[in-house]
Coordinates of C-alpha atoms in Angstrom, one line a residue:
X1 CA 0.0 0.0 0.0
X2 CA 1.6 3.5 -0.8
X3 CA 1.3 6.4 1.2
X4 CA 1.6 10.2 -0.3
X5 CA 2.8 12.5 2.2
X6 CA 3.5 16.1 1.3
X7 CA 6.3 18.3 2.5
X8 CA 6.3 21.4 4.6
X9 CA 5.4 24.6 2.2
X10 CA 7.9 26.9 1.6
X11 CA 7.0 30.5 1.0
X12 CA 8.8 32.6 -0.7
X13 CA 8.8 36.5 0.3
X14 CA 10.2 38.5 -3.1
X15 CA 10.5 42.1 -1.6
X16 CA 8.3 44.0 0.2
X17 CA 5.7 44.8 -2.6
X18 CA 5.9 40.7 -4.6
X19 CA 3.2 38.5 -4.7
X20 CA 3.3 35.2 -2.7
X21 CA 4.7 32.2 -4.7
X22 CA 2.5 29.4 -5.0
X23 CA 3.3 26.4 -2.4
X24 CA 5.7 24.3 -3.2
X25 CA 4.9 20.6 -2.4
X26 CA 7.1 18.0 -2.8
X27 CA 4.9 14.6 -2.4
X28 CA 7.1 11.7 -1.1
X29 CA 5.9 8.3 -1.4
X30 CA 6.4 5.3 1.9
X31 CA 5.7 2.1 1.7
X32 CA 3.5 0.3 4.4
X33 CA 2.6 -2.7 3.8
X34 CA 3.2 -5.3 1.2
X35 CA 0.9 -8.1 0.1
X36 CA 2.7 -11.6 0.7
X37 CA -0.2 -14.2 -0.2
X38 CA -2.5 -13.5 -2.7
X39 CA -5.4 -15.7 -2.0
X40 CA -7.9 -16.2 -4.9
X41 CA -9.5 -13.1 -5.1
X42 CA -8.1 -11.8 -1.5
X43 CA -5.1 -11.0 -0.1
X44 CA -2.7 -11.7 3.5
X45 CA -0.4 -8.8 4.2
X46 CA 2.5 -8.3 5.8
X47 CA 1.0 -6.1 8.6
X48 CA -1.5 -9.0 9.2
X49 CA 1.6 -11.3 9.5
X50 CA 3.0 -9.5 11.9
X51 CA 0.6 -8.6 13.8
X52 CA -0.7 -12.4 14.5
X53 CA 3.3 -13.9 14.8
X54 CA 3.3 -11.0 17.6
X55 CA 0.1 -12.3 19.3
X56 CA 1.3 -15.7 19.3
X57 CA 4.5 -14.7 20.3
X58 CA 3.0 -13.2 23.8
X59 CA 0.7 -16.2 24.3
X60 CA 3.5 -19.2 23.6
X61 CA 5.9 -17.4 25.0
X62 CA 3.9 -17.3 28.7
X63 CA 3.2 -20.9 28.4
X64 CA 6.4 -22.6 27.3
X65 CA 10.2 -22.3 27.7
X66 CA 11.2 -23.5 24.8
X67 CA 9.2 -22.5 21.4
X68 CA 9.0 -23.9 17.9
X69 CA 11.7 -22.8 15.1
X70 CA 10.9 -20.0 13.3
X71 CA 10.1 -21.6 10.3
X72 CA 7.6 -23.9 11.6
X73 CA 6.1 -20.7 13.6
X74 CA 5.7 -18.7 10.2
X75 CA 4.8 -21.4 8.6
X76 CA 1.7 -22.2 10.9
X77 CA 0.5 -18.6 11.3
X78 CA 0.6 -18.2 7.4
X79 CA -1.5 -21.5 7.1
X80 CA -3.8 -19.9 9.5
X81 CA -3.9 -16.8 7.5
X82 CA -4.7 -18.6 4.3
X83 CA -7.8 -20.6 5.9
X84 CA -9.5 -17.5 7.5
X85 CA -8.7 -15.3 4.3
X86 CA -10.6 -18.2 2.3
X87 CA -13.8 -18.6 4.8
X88 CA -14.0 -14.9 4.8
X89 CA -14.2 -15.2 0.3
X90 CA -16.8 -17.8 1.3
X91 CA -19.0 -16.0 3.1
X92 CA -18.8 -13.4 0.6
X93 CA -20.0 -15.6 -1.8
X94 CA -23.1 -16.3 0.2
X95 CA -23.8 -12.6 0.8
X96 CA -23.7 -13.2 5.0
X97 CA -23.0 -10.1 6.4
X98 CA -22.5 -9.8 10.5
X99 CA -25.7 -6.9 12.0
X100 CA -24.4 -4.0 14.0
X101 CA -26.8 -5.7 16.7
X102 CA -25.1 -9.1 16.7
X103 CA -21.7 -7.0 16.8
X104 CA -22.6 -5.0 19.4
X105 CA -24.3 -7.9 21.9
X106 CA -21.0 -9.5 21.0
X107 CA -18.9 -6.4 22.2
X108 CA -21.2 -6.8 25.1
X109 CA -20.3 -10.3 26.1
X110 CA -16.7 -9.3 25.4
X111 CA -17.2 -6.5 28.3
X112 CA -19.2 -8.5 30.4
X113 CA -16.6 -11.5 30.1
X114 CA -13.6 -9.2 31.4
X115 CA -15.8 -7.0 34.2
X116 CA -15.7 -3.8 31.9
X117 CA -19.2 -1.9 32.3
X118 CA -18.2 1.1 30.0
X119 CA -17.1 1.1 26.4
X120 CA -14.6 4.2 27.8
X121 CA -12.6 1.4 30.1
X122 CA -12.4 -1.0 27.6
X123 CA -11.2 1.2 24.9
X124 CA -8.7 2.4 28.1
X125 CA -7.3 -1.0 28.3
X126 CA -7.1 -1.6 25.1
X127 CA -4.5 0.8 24.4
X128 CA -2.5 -0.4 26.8
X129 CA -2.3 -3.7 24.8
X130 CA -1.7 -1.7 21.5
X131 CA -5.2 -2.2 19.8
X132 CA -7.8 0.4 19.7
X133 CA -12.0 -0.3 19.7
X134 CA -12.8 -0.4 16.4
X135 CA -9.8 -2.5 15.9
X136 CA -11.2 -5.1 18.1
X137 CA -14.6 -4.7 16.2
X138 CA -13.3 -5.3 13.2
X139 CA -11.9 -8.6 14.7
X140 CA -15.1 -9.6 16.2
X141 CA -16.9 -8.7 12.9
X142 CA -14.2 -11.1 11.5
X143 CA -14.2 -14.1 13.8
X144 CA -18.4 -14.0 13.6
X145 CA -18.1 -14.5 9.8
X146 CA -15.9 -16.9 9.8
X147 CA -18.4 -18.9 12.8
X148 CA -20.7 -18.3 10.8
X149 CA -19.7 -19.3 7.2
X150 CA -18.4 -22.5 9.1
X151 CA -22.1 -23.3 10.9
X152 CA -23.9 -22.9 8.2
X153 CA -21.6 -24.9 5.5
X154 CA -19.9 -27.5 7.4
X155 CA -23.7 -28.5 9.2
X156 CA -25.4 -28.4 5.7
X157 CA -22.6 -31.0 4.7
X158 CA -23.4 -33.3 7.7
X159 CA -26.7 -36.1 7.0
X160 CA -28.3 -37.5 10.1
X161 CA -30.7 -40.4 9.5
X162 CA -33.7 -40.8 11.5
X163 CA -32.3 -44.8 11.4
X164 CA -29.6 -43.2 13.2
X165 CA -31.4 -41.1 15.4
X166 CA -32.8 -44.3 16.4
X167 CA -29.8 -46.3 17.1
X168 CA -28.3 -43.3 18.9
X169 CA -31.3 -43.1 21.2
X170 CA -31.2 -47.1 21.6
X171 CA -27.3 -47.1 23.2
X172 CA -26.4 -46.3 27.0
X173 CA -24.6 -43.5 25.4
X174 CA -27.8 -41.7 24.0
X175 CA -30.0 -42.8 26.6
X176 CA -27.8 -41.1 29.2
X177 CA -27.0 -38.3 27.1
X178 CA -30.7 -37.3 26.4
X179 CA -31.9 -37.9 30.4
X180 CA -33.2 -34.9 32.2
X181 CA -30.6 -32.7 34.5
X182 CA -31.3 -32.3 38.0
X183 CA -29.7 -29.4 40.0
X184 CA -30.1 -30.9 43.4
X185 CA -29.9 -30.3 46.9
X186 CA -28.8 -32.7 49.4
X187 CA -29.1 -33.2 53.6
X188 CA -27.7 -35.5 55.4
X189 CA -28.5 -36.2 58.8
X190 CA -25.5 -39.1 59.5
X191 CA -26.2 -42.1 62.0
X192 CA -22.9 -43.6 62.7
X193 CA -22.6 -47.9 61.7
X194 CA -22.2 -48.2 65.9
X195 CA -24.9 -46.1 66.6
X196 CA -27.8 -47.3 69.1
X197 CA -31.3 -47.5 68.2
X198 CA -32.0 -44.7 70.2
X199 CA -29.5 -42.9 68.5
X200 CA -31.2 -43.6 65.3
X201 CA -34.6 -42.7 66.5
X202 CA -32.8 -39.3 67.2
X203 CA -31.3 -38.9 64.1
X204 CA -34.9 -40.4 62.4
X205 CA -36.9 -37.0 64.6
X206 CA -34.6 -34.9 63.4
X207 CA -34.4 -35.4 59.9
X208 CA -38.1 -35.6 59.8
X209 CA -38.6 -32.3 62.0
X210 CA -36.2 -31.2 59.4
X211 CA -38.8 -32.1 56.2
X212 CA -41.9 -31.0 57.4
X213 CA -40.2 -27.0 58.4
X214 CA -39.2 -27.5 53.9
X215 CA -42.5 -28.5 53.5
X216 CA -43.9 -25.4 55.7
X217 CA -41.7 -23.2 53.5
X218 CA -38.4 -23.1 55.4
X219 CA -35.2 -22.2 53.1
X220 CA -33.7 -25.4 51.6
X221 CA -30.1 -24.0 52.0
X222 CA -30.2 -22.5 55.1
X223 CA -31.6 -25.6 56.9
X224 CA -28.7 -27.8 55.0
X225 CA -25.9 -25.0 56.6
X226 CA -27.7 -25.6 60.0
X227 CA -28.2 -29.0 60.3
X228 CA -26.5 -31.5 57.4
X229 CA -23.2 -33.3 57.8
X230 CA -22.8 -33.7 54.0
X231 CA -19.6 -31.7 53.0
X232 CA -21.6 -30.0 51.0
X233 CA -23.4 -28.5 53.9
X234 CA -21.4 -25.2 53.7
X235 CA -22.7 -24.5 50.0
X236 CA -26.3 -25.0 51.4
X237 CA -26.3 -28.5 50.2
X238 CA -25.7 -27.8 47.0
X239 CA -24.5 -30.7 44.7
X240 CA -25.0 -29.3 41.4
X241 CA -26.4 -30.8 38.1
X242 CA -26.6 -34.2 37.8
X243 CA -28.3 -37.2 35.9
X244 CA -29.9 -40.2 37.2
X245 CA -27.6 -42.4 36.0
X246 CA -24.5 -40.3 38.0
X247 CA -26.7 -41.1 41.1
X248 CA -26.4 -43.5 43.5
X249 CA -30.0 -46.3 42.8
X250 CA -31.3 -45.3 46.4
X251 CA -31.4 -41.8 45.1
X252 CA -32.3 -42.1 41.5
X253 CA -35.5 -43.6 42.1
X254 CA -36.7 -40.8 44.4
X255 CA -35.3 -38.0 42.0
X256 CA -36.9 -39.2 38.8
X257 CA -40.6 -38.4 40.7
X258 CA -39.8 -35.0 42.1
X259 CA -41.1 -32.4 40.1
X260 CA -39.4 -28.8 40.4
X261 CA -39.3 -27.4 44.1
X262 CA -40.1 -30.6 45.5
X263 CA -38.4 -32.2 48.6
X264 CA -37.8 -36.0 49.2
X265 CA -39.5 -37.7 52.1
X266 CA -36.6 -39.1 54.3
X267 CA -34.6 -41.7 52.6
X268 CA -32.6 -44.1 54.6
X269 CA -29.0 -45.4 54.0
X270 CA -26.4 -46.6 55.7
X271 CA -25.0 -43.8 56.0
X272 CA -28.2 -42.2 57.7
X273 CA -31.0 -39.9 56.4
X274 CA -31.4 -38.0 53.3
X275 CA -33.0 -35.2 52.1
X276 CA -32.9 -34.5 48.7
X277 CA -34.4 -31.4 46.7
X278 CA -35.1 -31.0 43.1
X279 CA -34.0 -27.7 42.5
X280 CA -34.1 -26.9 38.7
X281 CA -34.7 -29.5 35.9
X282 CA -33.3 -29.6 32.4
X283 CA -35.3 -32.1 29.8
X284 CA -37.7 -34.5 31.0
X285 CA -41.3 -34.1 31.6
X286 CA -43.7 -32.8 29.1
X287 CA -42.1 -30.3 26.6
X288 CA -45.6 -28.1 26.1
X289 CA -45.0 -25.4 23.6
X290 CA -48.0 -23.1 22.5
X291 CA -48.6 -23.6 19.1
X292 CA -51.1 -20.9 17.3
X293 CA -52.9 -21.5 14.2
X294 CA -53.8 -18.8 12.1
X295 CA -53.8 -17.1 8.5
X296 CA -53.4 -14.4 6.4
X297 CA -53.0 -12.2 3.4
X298 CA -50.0 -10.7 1.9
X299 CA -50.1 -8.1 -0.6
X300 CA -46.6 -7.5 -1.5
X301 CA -44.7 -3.9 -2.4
X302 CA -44.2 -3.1 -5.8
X303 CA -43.6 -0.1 -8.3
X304 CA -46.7 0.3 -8.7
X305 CA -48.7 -0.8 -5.0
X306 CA -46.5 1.3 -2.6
X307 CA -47.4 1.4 1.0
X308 CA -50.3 3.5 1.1
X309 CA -52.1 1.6 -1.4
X310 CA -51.2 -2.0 0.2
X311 CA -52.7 -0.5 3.4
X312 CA -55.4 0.9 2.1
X313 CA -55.9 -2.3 0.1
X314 CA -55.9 -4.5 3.5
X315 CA -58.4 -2.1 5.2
X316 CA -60.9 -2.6 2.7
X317 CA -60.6 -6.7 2.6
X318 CA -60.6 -6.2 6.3
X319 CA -64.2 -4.8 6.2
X320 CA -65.5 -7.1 3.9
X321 CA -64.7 -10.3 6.1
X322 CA -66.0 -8.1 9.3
X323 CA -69.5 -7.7 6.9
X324 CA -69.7 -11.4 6.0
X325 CA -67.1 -12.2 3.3
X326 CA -65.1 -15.5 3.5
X327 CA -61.4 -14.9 4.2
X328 CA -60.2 -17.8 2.9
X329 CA -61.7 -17.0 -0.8
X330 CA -60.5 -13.5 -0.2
X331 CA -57.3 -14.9 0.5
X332 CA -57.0 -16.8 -2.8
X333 CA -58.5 -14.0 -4.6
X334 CA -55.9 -11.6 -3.3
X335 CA -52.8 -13.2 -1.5
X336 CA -49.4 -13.1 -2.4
X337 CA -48.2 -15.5 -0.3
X338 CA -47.9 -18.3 -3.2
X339 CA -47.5 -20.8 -0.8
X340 CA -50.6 -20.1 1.5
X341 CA -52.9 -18.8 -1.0
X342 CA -54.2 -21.7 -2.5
X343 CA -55.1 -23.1 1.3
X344 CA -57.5 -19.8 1.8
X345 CA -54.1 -18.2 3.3
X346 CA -53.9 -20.8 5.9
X347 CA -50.4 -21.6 7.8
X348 CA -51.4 -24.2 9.9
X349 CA -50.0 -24.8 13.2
X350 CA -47.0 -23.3 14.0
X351 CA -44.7 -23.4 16.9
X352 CA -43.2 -20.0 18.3
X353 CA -40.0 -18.6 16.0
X354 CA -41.7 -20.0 13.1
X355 CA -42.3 -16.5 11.6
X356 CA -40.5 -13.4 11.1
X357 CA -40.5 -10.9 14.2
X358 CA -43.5 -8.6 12.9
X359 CA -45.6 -11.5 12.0
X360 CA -44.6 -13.0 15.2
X361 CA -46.0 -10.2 16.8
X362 CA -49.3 -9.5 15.7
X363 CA -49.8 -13.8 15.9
X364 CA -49.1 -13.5 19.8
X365 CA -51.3 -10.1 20.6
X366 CA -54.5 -11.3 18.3
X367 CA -57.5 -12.9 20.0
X368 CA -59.0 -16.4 18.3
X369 CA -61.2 -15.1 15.6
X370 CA -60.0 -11.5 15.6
X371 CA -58.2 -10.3 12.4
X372 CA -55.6 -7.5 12.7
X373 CA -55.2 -4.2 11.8
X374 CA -52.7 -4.1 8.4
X375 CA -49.5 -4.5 9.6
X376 CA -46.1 -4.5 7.5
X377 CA -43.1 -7.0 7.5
X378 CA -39.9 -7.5 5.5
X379 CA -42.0 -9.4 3.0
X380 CA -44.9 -7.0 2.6
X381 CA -48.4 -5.9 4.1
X382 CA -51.0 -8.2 6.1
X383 CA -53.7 -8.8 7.9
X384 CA -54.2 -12.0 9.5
X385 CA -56.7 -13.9 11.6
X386 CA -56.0 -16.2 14.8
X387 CA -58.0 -19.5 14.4
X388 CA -57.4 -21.3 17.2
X389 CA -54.3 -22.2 19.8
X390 CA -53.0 -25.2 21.8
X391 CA -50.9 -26.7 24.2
X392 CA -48.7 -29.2 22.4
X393 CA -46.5 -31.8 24.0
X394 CA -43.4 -31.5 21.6
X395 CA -41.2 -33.8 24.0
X396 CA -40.8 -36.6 21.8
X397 CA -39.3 -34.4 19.0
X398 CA -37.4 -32.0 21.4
X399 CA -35.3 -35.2 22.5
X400 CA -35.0 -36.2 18.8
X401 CA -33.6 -32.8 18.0
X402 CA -31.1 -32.8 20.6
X403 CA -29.8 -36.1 19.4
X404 CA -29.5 -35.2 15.9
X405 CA -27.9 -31.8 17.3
X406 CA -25.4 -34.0 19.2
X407 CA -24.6 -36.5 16.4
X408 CA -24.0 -33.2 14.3
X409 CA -21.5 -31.8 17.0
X410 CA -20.0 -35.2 17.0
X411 CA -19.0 -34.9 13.5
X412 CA -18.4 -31.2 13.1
X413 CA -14.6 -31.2 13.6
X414 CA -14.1 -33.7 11.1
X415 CA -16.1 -32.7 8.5
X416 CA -14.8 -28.9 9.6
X417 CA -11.0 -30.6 8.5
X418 CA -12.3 -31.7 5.3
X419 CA -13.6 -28.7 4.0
X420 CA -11.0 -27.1 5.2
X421 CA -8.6 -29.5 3.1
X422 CA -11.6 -29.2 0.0
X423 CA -11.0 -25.2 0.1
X424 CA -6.9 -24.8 0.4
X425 CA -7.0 -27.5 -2.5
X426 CA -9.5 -25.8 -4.9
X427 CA -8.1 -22.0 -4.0
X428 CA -5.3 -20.2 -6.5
X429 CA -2.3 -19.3 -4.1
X430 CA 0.4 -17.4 -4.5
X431 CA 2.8 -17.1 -2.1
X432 CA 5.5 -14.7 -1.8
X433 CA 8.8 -14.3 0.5
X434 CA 8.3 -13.0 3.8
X435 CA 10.4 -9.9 5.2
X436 CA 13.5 -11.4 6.4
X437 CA 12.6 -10.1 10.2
X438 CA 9.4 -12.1 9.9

């Protein structure tokens, strides 16, 4: 990249009475960077070399005593370079763009992830590492690309069967991985092996005292600090999230019929009396999602129905089904939406996210029966009616999703490495000589 600077003017005083001479600039030209890959239609520079062997530098150089020949160093970094310069072409080619709202949340997280609360402090300690803000955002805006380029073509390469789903769901490995996640708490009142039976009637009033002040609304955590000799007594009982099968039997069986907030009745071991509380639940149970079934009619923008006339167009449709008229023969009269038209504009049921935020919207504040006011989204103008709604156990296919999620995650690496291989393979390189200080 060259760089024009011009030189200090000179002015030129001839006598008292002379004119001014015109300035006198003298442009010099620097050179700042130099392009040392050029990768299909892209380029890795210098600047971007050095910058990442210095990052690397600091982080290896923390971590080990001894580090890697400098060969092998440039080497990998320029391999690095080459693959993100390539993903970045990719998601070009697909048009994916990163929002300023996904940027910014992500800037967000980066704050919130290193205790900054103002832009002002993080910019602060930015400098001091030798990177300004919207060096880091252009970073981010980089790194989310490439995530996303990689999500979206490396999971559209990877085919899960439902015969697989099945097999997955079949094995110990599936079953345990799709089981519910219990965030328990735990007392223990201990009765030593030695102890007497009156010692164990003691221990028996206590931990039954004990249950019914939980069941009268007594704080789970403080009663464990107070009373439990599990060494988890200290965090309020505490144990964490766990799965049936990571329980002891005694347990597992009680667990599996608490529902959220319950307590156990006293459970006997030989170790004493339990107390165990389902605190928080992941999975399990019925999955009920509110599905809403409704429909509509689109009447798209155009050069020659603008958003007046769409509107206006709407309003009068509108009236016509509140005087009688049948919306779903208005619907295939005048709906653009080519693939609800034919079905007098009806989307059948649909689970929430289905639609588009505006649509979305208007489904979730409109009463069965009632039809909206026109309202506009990205794809047009609509009005739309509410039919009906329902509770819907989606259970079965929540756990299905999840393992066809996990067999995808299983195999993302891999296939990640392929297409990896696939691009560097199909991509015109050109590779030139690094500075000698590289």
């Amino acid at each position: 990249m060259i760089k024009t600077r011009l030189a200090t003017p000179l002015l030129h005083l001839i006598g008292a009475f002379s004119l001014c001479s015109a300035l006198v600039a003298q442009a010099e030209t620097e050179i700042l960077d130099r392009v040392i890959v050029v990768v299909d239609n892209g380029v890795v520079l210098q600047s971007e070399f050095d910058e990442r062997k210095n990052s690397v530098l600091q982080r290896l150089e923390g971590q080990y005593d001894q580090l890697p020949p400098a060969e092998v160093l440039n080497q990998q970094i320029l391999d690095q370079l080459i693959l993100e310069q390539l993903q970045l072409e990719e998601a070009g080619r697909y048009g994916m763009e990163i929002s300023d709202q996904q940027l910014n949340q992500t800037l967000q997280q980066v704050m919130s992830n290193n205790g900054f609360s103002t832009l002002d402090e993080l910019a602060s300690d930015l400098v001091k590492q030798g990177m300004s803000l919207d060096q880091l955002r252009e970073k981010l805006n980089r790194d989310l690309l490439i995530n996303q380029v990689q999500q979206g073509v490396v999971n559209n390469r990877i085919r899960v069967t439902e015969q697989e789903i099945n097999n997955f769901l079949a094995s110990s490995d599936g079953k345990f991985a799709t089981s519910p996640d219990y965030h328990l708490g735990h007392i223990l009142i201990s009765v030593a092996s030695s102890a007497s039976p009156d010692e164990v009637k003691k221990a028996e009033t206590k931990v039954n005292d004990i249950y019914q002040q939980l069941l009268a609304g007594e704080d789970f955590s403080k009663m464990a600090i107070a009373n439990s000799n599990d060494q988890t007594a200290l965090e309020g009982g505490d144990l964490g999230w766990r799965k049936l099968a990571q329980l002891p039997e005694l347990f597992s069986d009680v667990v599996g019929e608490l529902k959220i907030g319950d307590v156990s009745k006293p459970i006997r071991s030989g170790a004493g009396f339990h107390l165990l509380k389902n605190i928080e639940q992941r999975g399990g149970g019925e999955q009920l999602v509110q599905q809403t079934k409704a429909r509509h009619i689109l009447i798209k923008i155009s050069e020659i129905m603008d958003d007046d006339t769409a509107k206006e167009k709407l309003l009068k449709i509108k009236a016509e089904i509140e005087d009688g008229a049948d919306f779903a023969e208005l619907a295939r009269e005048n709906s653009e939406d080519i693939g609800s038209m034919l079905e007098g504009g009806d989307l059948g049921w649909a689970n929430p996210g289905m639609f588009v935020p505006a649509f979305e919207s208007a489904m979730a504040t409109t009463e069965i029966d009632e039809i909206t006011e026109p309202f506009k989204s990205q794809f047009g103008w609509h009005i739309l009616q509410v039919t009906d709604r329902r509770q819907e156990d989606m259970s079965d296919l929540v756990i299905r999703n999840k393992a066809a999620q996990m067999m995808r995650d299983r195999r993302f690496d891999e296939e990640l490495q392929v297409w990896l291989l696939e691009l560097r393979e199909n991509a015109y390189l050109d590779i030139k000589e690094l500075d000698s200080d590289a």
